[in-house]
PDB file of C-alpha atoms in Angstrom:
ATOM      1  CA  UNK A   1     121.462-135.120  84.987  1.00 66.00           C
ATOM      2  CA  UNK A   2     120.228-131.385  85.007  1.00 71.00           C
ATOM      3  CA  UNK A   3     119.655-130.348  81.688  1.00 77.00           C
ATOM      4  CA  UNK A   4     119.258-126.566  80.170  1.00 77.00           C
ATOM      5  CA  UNK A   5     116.388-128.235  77.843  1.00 82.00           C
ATOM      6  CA  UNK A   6     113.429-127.949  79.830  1.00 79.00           C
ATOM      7  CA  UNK A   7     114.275-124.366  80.044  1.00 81.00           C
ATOM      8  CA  UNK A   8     114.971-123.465  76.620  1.00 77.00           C
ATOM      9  CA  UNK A   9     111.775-125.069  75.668  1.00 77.00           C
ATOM     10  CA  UNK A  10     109.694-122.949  78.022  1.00 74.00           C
ATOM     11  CA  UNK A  11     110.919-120.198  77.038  1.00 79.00           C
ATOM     12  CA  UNK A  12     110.597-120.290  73.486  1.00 77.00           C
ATOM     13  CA  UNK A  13     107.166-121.151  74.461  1.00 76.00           C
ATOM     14  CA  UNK A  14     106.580-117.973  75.931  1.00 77.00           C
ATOM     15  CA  UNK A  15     108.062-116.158  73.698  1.00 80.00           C
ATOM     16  CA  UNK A  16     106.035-117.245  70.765  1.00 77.00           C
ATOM     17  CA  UNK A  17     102.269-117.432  72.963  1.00 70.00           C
ATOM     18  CA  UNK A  18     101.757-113.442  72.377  1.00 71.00           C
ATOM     19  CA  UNK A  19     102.447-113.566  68.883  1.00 67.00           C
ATOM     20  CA  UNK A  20     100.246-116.618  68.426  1.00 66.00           C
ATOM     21  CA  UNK A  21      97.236-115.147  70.781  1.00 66.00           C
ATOM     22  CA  UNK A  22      97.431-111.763  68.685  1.00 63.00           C
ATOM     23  CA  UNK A  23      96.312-113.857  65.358  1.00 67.00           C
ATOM     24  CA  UNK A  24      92.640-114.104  64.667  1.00 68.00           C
ATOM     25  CA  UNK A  25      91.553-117.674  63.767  1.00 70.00           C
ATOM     26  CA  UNK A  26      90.463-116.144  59.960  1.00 75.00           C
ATOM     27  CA  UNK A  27      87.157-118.078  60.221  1.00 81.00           C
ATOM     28  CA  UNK A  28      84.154-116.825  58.259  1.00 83.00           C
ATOM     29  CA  UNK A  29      83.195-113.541  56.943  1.00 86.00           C
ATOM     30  CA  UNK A  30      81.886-110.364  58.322  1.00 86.00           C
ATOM     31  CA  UNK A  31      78.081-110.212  57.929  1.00 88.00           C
ATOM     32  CA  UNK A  32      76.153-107.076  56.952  1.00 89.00           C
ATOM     33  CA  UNK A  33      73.463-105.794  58.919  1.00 88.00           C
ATOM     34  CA  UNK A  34      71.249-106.138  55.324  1.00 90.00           C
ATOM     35  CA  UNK A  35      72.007-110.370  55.600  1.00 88.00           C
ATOM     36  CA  UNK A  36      70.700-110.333  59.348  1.00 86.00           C
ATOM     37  CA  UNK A  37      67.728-108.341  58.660  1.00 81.00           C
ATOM     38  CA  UNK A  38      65.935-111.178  56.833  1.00 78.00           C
ATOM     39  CA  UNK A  39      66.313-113.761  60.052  1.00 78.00           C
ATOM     40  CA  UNK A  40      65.543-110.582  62.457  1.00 80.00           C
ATOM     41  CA  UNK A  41      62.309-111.049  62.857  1.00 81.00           C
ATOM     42  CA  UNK A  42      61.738-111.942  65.854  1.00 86.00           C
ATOM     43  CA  UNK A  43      58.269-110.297  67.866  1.00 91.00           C
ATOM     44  CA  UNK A  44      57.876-110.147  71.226  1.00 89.00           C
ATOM     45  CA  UNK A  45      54.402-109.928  73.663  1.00 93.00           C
ATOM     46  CA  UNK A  46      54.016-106.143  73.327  1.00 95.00           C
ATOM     47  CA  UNK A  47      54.227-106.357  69.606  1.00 95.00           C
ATOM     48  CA  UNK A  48      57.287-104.456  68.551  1.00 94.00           C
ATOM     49  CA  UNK A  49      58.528-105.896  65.216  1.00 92.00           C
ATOM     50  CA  UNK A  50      55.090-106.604  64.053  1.00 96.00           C
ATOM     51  CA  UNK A  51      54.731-105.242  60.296  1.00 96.00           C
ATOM     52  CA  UNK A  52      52.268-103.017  58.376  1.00 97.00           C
ATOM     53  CA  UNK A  53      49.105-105.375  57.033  1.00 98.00           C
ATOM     54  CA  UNK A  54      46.138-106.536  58.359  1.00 98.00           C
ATOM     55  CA  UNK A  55      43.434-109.059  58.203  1.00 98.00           C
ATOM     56  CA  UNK A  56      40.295-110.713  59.449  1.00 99.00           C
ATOM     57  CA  UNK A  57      39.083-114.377  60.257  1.00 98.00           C
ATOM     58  CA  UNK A  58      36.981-114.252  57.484  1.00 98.00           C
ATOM     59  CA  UNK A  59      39.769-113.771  54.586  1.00 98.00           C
ATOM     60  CA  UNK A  60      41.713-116.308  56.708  1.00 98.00           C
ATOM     61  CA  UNK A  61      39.791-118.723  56.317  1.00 98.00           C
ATOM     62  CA  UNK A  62      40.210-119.294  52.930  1.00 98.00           C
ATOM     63  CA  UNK A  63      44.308-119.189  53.773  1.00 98.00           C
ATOM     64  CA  UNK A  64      44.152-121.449  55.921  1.00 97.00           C
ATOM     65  CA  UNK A  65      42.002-124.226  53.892  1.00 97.00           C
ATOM     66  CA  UNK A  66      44.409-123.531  51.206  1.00 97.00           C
ATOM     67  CA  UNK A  67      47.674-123.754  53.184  1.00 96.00           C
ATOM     68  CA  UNK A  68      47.150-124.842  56.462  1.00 95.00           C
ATOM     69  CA  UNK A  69      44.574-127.675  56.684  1.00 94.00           C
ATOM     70  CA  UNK A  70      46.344-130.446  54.929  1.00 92.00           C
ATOM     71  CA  UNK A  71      48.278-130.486  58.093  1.00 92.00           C
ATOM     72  CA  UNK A  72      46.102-129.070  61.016  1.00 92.00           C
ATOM     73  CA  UNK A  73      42.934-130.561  60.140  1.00 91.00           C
ATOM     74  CA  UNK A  74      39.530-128.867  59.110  1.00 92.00           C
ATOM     75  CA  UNK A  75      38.932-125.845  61.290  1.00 93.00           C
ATOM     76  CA  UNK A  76      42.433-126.865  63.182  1.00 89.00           C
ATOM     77  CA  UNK A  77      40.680-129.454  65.674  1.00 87.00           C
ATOM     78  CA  UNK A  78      42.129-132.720  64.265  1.00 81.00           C
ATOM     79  CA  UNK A  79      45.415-132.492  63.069  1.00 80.00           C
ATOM     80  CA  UNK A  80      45.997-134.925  59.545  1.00 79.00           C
ATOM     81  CA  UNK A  81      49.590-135.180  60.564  1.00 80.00           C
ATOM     82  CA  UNK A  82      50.527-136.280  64.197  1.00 79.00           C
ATOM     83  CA  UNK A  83      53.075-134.098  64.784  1.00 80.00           C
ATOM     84  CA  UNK A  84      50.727-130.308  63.488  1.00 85.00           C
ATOM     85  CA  UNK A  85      49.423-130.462  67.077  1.00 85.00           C
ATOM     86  CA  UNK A  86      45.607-129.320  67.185  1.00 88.00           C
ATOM     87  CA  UNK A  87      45.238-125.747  66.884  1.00 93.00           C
ATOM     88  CA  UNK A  88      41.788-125.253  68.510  1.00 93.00           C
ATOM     89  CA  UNK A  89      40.669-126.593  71.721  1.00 90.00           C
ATOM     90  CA  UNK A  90      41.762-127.860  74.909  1.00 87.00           C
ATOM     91  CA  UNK A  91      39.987-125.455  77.282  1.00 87.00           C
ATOM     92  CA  UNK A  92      40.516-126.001  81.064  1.00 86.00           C
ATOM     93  CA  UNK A  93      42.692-129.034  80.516  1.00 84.00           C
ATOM     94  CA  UNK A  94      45.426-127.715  81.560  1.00 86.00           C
ATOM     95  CA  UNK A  95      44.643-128.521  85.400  1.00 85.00           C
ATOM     96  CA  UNK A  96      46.435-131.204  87.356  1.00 86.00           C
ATOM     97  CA  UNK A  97      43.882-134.000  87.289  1.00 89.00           C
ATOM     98  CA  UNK A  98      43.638-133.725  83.280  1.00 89.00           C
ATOM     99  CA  UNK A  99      45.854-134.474  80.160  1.00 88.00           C
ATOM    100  CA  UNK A 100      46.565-131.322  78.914  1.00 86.00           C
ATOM    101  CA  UNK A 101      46.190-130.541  75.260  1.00 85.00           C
ATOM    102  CA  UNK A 102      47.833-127.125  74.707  1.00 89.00           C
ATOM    103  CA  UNK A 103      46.465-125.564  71.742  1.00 89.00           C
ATOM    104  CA  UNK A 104      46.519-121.426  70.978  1.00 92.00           C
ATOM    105  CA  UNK A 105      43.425-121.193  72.416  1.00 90.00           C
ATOM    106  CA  UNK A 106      44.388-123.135  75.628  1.00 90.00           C
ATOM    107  CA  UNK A 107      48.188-122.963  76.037  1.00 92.00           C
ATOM    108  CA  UNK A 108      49.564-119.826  74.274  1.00 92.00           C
ATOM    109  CA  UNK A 109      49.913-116.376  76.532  1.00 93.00           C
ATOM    110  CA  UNK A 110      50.186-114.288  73.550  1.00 95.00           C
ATOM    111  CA  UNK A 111      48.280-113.115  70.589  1.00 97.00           C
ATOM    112  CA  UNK A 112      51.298-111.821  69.046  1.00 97.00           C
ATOM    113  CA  UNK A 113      53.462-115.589  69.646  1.00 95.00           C
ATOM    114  CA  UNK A 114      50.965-116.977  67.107  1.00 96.00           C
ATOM    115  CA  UNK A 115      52.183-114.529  64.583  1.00 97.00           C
ATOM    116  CA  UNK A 116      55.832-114.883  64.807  1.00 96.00           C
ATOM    117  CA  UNK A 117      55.340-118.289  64.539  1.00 95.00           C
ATOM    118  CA  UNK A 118      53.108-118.304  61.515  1.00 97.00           C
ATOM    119  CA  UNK A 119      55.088-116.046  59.781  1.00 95.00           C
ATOM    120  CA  UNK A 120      58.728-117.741  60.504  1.00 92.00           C
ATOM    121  CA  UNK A 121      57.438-121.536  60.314  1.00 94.00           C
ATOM    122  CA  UNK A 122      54.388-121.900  58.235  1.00 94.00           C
ATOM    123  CA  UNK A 123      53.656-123.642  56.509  1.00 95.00           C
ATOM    124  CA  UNK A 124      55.759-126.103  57.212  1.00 91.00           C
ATOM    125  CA  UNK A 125      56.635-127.124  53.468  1.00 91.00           C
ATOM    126  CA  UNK A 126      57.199-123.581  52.518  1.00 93.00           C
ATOM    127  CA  UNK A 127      58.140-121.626  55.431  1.00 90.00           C
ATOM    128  CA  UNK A 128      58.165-117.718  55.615  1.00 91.00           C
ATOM    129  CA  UNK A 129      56.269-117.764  52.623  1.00 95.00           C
ATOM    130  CA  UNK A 130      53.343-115.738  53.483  1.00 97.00           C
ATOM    131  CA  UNK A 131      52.460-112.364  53.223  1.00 97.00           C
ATOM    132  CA  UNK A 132      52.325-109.750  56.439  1.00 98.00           C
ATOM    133  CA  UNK A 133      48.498-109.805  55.249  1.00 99.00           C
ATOM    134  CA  UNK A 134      47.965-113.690  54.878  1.00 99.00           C
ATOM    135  CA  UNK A 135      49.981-114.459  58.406  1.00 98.00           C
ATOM    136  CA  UNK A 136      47.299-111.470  60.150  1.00 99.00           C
ATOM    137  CA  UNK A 137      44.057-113.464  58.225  1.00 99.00           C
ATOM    138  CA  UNK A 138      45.276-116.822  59.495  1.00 98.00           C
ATOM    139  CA  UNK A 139      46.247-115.446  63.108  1.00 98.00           C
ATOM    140  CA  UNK A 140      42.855-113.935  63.049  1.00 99.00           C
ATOM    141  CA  UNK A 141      41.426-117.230  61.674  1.00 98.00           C
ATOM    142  CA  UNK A 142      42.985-119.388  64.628  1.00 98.00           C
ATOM    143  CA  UNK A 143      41.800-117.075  66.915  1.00 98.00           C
ATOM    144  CA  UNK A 144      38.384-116.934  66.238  1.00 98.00           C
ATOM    145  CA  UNK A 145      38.139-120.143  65.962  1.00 97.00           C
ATOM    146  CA  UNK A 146      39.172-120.024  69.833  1.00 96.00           C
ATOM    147  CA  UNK A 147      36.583-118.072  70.363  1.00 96.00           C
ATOM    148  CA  UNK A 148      38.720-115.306  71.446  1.00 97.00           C
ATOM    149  CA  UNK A 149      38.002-112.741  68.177  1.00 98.00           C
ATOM    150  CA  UNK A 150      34.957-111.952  66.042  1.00 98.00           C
ATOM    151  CA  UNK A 151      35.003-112.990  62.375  1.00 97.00           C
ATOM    152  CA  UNK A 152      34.927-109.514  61.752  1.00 98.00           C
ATOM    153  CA  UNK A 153      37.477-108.121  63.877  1.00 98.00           C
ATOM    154  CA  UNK A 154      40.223-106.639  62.316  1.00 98.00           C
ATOM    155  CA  UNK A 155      43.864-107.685  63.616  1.00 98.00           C
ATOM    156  CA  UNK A 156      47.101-105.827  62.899  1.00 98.00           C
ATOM    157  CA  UNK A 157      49.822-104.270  64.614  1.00 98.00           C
ATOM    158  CA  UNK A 158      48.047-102.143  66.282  1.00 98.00           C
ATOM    159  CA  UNK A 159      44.965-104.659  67.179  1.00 98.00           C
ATOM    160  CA  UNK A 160      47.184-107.891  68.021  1.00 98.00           C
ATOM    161  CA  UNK A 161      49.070-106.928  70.831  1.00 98.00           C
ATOM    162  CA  UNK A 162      45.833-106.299  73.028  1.00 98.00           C
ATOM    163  CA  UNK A 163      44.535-109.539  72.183  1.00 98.00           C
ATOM    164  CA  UNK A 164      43.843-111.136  75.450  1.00 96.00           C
ATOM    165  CA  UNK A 165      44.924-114.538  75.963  1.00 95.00           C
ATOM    166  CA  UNK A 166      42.978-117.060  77.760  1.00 93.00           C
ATOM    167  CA  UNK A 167      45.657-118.579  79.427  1.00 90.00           C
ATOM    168  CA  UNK A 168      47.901-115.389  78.997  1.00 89.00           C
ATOM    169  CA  UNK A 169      48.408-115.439  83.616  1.00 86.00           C
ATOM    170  CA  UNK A 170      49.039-119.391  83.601  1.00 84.00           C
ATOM    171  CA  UNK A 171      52.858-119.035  83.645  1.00 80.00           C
ATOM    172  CA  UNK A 172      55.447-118.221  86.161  1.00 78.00           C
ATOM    173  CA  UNK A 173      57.351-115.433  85.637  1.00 75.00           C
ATOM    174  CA  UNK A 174      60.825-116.433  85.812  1.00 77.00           C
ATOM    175  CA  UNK A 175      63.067-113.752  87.206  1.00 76.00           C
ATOM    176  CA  UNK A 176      65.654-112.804  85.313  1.00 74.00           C
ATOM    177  CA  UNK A 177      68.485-112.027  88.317  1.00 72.00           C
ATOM    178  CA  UNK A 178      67.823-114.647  90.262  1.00 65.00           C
ATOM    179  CA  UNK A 179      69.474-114.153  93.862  1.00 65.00           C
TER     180      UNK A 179
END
């Protein structure tokens, strides 16, 4: 028996869908561009982001004893907990015949990676924690003990972007518009 139900119903139905689409689901709040700014800190290879400070291997050293070796190990070879990951070493294992063991000396393409990473992460019991200054002395720290700075040098945003990599041509460019 042919009803005018069915009908009725979907037409109600479309008559209330706009006025239900046109609602926002009143989740959340706005945020400010002041609450993002804290979590924007993101830096990329050529170093844009990177803040004013500065510091050498030799006044990171003392950082990194302090803040950093509990974890990491003495002079970042032997890490105390197994899931810090050595720091130092691991040059030319990254071949096919080896096991590699990707460290910032061995793995990492860039200088400025190592920052951003200190400076959002570390340490791990007190993230973002450290000073522009103390997160340039410990990058410059790490990366003489690489070998790839002096103790001397002086790295900053100006210096750390130039830093050249050992294994900075060991990836594959991915493109980004594939066809």
């Amino acid at each position: 028996m042919f009803t005018l139900k069915p009908i009725a119903v979907c037409v109600s139905m479309l008559t209330i869908a706009p006025a239900a689409l046109a609602q926002a689901p009143q989740l959340g709040q706005p945020i400010a561009p002041a609450d993002i700014a804290p979590w924007d800190i993101s830096i990329g290879p050529d170093g844009a982001g990177l803040p004013p400070g500065q510091g050498t291997a030799i006044e990171g050293e003392a950082i990194y004893v302090a803040k950093c070796q509990a974890c990491h190990g003495e002079k970042g070879v032997r890490p105390n907990v197994a899931l810090a990951g050595a720091l130092v070493g691991g040059m030319g294992t990254l071949a096919p015949d080896k096991t590699p063991i990707k460290t910032v000396g061995s793995f990492w393409p860039y200088a400025t990676t190592l920052f951003d990473y200190v400076r959002r992460a570390m340490p791990f019991q007190e993230s973002k924690s450290l000073t522009a200054d103390e997160v340039y002395a410990v990058s410059a720290y790490i990366l003489n003990l690489n070998g790839i700075i002096g103790p001397n040098d002086v790295i900053d945003a100006h210096s750390l972007p130039k830093v050249r990599m050992p294994n900075r041509d060991g990836f594959i460019p991915f493109p980004r518009n594939p066809k």
